[in-house]
Tab-separated table of C-alpha atoms and ligand atoms in Angstrom:
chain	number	residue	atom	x	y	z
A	1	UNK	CA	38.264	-35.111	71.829
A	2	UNK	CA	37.317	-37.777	68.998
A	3	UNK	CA	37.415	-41.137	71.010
A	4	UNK	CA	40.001	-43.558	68.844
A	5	UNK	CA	38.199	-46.334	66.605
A	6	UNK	CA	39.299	-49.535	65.991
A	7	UNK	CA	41.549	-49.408	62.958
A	8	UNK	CA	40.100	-51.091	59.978
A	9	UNK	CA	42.745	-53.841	60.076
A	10	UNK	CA	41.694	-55.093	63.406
A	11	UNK	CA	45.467	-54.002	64.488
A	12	UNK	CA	45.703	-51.606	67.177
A	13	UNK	CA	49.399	-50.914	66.908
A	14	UNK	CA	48.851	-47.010	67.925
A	15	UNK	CA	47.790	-48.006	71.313
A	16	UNK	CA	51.754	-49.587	71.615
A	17	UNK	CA	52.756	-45.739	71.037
A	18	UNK	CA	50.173	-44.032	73.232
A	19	UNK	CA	51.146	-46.302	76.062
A	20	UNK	CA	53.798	-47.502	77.954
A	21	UNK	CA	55.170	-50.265	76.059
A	22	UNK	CA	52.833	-53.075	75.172
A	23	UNK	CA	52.650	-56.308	76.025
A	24	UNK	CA	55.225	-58.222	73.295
A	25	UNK	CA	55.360	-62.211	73.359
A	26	UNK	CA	59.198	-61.332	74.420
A	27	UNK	CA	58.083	-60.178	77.145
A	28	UNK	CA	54.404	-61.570	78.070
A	29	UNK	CA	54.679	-61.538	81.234
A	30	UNK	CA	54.737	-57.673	82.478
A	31	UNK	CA	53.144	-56.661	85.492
A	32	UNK	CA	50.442	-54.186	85.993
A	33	UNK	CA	52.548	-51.998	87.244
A	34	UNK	CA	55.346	-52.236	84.956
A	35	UNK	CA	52.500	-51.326	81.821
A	36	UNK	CA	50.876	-48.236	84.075
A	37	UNK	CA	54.144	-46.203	84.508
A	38	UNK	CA	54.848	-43.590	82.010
A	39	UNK	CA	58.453	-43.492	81.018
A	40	UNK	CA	58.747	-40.074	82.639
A	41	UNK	CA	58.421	-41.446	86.065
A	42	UNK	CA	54.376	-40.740	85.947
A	43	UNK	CA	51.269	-43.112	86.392
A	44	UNK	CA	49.392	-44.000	83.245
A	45	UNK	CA	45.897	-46.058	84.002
A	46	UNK	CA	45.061	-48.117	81.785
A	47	UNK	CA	41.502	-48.054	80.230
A	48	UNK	CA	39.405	-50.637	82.165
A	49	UNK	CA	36.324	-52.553	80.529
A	50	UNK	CA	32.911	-50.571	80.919
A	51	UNK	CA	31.039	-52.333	83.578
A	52	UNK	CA	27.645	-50.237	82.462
A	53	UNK	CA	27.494	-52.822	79.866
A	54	UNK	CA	28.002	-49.443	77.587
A	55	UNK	CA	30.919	-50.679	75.689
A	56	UNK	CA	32.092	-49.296	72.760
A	57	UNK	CA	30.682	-50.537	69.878
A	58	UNK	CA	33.104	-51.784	66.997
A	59	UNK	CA	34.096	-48.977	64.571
A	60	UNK	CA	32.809	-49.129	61.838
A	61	UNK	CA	34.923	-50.478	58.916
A	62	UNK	CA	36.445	-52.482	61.321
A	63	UNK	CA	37.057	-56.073	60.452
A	64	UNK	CA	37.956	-58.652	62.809
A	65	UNK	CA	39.006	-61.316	60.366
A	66	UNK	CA	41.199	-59.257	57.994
A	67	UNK	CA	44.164	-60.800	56.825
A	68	UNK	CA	46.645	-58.903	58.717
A	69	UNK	CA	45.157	-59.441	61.661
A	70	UNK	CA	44.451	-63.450	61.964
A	71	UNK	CA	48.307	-63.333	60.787
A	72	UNK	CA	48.810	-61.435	63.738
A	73	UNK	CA	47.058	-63.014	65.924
A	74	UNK	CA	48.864	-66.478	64.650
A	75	UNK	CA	52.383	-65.017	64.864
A	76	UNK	CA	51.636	-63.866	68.417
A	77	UNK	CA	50.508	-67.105	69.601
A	78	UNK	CA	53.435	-68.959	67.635
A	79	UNK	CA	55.844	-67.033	69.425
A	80	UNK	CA	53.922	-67.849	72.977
A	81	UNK	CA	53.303	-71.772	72.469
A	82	UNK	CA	55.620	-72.711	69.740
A	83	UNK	CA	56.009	-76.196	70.851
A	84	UNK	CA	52.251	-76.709	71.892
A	85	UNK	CA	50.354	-80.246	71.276
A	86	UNK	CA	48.018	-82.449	73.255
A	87	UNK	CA	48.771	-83.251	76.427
A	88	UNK	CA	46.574	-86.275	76.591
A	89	UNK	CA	49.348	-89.270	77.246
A	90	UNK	CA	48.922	-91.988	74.636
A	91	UNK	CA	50.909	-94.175	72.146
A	92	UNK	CA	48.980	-94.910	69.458
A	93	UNK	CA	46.107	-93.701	67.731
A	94	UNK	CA	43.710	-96.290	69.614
A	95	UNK	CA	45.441	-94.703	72.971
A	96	UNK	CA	44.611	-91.637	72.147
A	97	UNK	CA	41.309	-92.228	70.764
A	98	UNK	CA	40.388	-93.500	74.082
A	99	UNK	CA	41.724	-90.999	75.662
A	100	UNK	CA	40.131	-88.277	73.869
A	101	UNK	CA	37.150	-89.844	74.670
A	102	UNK	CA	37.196	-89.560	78.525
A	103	UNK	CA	38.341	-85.997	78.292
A	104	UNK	CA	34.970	-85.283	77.663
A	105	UNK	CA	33.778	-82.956	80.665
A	106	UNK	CA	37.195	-84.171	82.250
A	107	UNK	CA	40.394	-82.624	82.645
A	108	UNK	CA	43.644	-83.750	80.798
A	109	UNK	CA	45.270	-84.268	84.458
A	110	UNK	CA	42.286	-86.261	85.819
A	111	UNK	CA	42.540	-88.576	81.934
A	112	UNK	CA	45.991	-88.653	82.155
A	113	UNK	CA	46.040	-90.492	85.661
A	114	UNK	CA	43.715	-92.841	84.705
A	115	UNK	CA	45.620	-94.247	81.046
A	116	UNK	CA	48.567	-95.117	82.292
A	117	UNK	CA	46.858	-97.985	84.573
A	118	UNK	CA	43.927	-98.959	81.982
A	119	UNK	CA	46.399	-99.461	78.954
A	120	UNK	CA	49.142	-101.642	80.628
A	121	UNK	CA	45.689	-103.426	82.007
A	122	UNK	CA	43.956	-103.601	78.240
A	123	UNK	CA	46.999	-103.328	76.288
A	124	UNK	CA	45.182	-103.470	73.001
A	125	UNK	CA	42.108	-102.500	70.834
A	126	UNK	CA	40.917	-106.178	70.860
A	127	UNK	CA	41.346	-106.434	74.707
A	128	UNK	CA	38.742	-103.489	74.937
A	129	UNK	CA	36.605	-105.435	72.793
A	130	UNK	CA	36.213	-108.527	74.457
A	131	UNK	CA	35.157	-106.435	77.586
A	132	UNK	CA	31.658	-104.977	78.459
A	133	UNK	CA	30.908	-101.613	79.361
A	134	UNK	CA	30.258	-102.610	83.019
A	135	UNK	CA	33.662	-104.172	83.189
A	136	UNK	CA	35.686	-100.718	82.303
A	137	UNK	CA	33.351	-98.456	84.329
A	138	UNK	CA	35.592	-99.114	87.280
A	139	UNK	CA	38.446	-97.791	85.432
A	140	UNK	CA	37.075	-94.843	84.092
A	141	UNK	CA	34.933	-93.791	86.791
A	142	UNK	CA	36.964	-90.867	87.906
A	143	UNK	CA	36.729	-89.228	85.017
A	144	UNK	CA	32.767	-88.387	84.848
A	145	UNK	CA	30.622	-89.760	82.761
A	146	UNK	CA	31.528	-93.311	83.208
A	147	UNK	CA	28.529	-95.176	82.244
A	148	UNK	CA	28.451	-93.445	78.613
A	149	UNK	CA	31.973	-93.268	78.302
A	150	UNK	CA	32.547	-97.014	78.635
A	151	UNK	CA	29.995	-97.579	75.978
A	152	UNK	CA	31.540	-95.230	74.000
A	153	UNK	CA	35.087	-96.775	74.039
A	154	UNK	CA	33.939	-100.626	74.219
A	155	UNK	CA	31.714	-99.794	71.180
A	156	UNK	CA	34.486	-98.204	69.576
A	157	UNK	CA	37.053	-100.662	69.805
A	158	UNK	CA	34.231	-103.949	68.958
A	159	UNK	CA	33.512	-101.565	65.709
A	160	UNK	CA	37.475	-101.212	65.172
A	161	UNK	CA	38.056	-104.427	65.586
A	162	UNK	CA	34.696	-105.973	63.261
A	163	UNK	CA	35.101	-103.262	60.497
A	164	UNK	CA	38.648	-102.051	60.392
A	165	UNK	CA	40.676	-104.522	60.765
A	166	UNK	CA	41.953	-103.512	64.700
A	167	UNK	CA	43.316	-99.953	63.179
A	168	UNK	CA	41.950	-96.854	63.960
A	169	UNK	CA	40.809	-95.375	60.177
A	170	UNK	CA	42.471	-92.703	59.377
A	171	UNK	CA	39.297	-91.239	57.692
A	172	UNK	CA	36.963	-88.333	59.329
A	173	UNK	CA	33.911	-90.442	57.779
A	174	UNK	CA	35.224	-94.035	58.964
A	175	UNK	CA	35.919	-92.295	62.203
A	176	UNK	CA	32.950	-90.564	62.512
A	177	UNK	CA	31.134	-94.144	62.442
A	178	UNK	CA	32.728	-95.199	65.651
A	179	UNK	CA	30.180	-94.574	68.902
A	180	UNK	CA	30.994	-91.442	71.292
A	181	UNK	CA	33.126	-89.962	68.206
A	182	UNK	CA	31.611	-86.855	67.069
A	183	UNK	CA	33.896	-84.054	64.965
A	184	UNK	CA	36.443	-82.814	68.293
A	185	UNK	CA	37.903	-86.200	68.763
A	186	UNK	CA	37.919	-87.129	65.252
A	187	UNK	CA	39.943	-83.901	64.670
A	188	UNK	CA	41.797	-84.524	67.423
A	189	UNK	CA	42.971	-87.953	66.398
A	190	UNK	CA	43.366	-86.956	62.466
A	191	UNK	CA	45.381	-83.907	63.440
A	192	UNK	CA	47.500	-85.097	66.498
A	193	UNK	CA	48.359	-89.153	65.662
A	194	UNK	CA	48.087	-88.787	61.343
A	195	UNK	CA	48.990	-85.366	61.565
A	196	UNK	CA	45.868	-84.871	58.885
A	197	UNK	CA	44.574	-81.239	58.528
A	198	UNK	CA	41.123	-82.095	57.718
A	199	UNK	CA	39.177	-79.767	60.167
A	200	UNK	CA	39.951	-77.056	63.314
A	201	UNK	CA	39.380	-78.989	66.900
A	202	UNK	CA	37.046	-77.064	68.835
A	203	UNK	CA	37.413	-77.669	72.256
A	204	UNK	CA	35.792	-75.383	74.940
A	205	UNK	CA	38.831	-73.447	75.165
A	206	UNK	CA	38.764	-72.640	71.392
A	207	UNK	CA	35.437	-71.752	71.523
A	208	UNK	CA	35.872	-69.633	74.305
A	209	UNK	CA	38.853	-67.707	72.789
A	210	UNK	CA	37.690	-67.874	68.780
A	211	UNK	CA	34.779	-65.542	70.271
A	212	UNK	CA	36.654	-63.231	72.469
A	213	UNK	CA	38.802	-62.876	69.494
A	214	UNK	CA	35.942	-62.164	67.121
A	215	UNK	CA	36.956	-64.860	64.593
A	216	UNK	CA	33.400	-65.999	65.019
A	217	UNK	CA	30.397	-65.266	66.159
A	218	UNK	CA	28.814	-68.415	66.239
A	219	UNK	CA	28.087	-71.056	69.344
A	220	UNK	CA	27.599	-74.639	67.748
A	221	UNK	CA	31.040	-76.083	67.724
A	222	UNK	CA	30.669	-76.941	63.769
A	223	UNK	CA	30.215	-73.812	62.528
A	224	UNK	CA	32.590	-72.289	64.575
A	225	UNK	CA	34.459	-75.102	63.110
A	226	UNK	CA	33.417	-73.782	59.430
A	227	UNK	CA	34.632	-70.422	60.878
A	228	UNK	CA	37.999	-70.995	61.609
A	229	UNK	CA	38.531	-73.485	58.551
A	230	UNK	CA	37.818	-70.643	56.379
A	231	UNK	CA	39.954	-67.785	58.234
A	232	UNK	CA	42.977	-70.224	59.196
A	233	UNK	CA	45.933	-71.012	56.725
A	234	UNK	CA	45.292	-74.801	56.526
A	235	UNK	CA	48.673	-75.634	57.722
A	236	UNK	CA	47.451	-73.872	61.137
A	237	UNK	CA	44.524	-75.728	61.540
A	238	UNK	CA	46.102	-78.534	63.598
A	239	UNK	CA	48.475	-76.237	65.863
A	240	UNK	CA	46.254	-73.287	66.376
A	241	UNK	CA	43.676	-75.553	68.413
A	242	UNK	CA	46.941	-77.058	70.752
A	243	UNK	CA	47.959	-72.989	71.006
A	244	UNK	CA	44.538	-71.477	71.825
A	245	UNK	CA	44.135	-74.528	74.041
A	246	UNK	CA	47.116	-73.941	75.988
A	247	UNK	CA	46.535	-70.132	76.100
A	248	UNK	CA	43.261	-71.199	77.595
A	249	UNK	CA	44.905	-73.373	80.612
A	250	UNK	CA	47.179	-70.487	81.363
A	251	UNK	CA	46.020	-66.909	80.561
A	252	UNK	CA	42.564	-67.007	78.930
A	253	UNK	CA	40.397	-68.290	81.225
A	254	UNK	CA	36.892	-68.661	81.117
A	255	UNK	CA	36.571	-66.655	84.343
A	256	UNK	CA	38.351	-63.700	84.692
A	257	UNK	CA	40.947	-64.114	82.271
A	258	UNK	CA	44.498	-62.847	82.670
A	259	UNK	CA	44.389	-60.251	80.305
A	260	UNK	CA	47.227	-57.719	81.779
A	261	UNK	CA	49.473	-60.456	80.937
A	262	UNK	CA	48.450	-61.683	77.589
A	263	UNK	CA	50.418	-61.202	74.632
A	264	UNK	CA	47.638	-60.558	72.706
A	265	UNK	CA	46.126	-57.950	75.069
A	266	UNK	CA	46.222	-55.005	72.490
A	267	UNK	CA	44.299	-56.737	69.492
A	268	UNK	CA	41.957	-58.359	71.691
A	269	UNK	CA	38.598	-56.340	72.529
A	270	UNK	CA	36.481	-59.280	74.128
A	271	UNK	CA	34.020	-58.091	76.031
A	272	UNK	CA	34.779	-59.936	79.277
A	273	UNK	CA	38.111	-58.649	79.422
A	274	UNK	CA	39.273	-57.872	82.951
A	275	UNK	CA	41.985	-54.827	81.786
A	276	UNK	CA	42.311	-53.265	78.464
A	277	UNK	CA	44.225	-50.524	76.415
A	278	UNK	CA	41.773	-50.703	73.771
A	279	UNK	CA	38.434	-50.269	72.859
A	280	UNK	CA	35.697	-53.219	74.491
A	281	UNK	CA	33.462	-54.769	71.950
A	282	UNK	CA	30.612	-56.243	73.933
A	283	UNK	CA	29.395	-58.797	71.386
A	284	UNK	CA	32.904	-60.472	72.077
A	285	UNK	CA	32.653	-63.370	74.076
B	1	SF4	S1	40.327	-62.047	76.875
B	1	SF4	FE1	42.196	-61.336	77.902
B	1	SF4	S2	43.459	-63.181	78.195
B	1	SF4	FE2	41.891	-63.666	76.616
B	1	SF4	S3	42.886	-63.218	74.661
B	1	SF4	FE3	41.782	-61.376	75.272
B	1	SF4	S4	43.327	-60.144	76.386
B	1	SF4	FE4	44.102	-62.239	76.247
């Protein structure tokens, strides 16, 4: 028996025929058991990831950032997070600049019940610049970090308020001036406040899931970054990040991921999948 290969497009459509019915974003939400039952009435196991660390190697032709299947991959998580976007709570871009900040080795939840308090108590760029950093590490300590994080957003908002006027620039190179702003959170407040495509977030989430994926290979964050910019329709840039960020927080984990329940399940061949119909490619992840 020839094992199957990867098709050349990356799609592994034949897999939907071979099986029970796939997972569809309709329906992303089938159980184990639902997928393993033939429709005769008989059991059908699903393949399971090699845990020799013998994985099947990608077939060879195969590429992972064809055309067809980035669109695929797009469509499938349009159709699971269509409304998706940042759940950091802000109201401006200065609010969110801050916030995007403190999410650094934080949670959204853990940032999100600190704002509300700190902005009705600083209500405005120049009121963050007339404090030092010792003053807001009380208010930020919950979130990790605090000592560098106040510096980051005091210094921020005394540069805002010296060199642009009190507005948050709505330029990647005025913004990358500002201290604690590196590429993420200028991306972050370009794409989510000005709605400005000008790069791909990459969060840990989307570098988690651009690997498993295999629509890079890379580990810095910047040219991952270059990665996705040059796969991604630049009209996805800003939405894809929210989506694969989302599909992080509730399928894609970084442990044990939910894969019997992700939409994407049968074009995904990461190799740290916990259940698969398709082939494992052990380079992905
Ligand atoms: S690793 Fe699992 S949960 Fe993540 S995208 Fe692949 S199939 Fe989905």
């Amino acid at each position: 028996m020839i094992p199957r290969q990867p098709a050349r497009t990356g799609r592994q459509d034949k897999v939907r025929v071979a099986l029970a019915p796939s997972p569809s974003p309709a329906n992303p939400k089938r159980s184990p058991k639902a997928r393993d039952v033939r429709p005769g009435g008989g059991k059908l196991a699903a393949k399971r990831p090699a845990k020799s660390g013998k994985s099947t190697a990608a077939g060879k032709g195969y590429n992972p950032i064809a055309p067809e299947r980035v669109a695929e991959i797009l469509k499938r998580l349009n159709d699971l997070y269509p409304d998706a976007t940042c759940a950091l709570t802000h109201a401006s871009a200065w609010e969110l600049l801050v916030a995007t900040i403190l999410s650094a080795q934080s949670t959204d939840v853990n940032v999100n019940r600190v704002t509300p308090e700190l902005f009705r108590k600083y209500p405005t760029v120049e009121a963050f610049a007339a404090l030092t950093p010792e003053q807001l590490e009380p208010d930020v300590r919950s979130t990790g970090f605090f000592r560098n994080k106040s510096k980051s957003v005091v210094g921020a908002a005394k540069k805002i308020v010296a060199d642009f006027g009190g507005q948050v620039p709505d330029d990647i190179d005025k913004l990358l001036t500002l201290p604690g702003v590196a590429r993420k959170t200028a991306n972050v407040v370009l794409g989510t406040w000005f709605r400005k495509a000008v790069g791909v977030v990459v969060d840990t989430h989307v570098h988690r899931i651009s690997r498993r994926l295999e629509l890079t290979k890379e580990n810095d964050p910047k040219k991952i970054e270059q990665d996705l910019m040059k796969i991604l329709p630049r009209d996805r840039w800003i939405l894809f990040s929210h989506q694969i960020i989302w599909h992080g927080r509730k399928l894609c984990y970084a442990r044990k991921p939910k894969c019997v329940d992700c939409a994407l399940e049968n074009i995904c061949h990461a190799g740290d999948k916990t259940w698969s119909t398709v082939d494992i490619h052990e380079s992905a992840q």
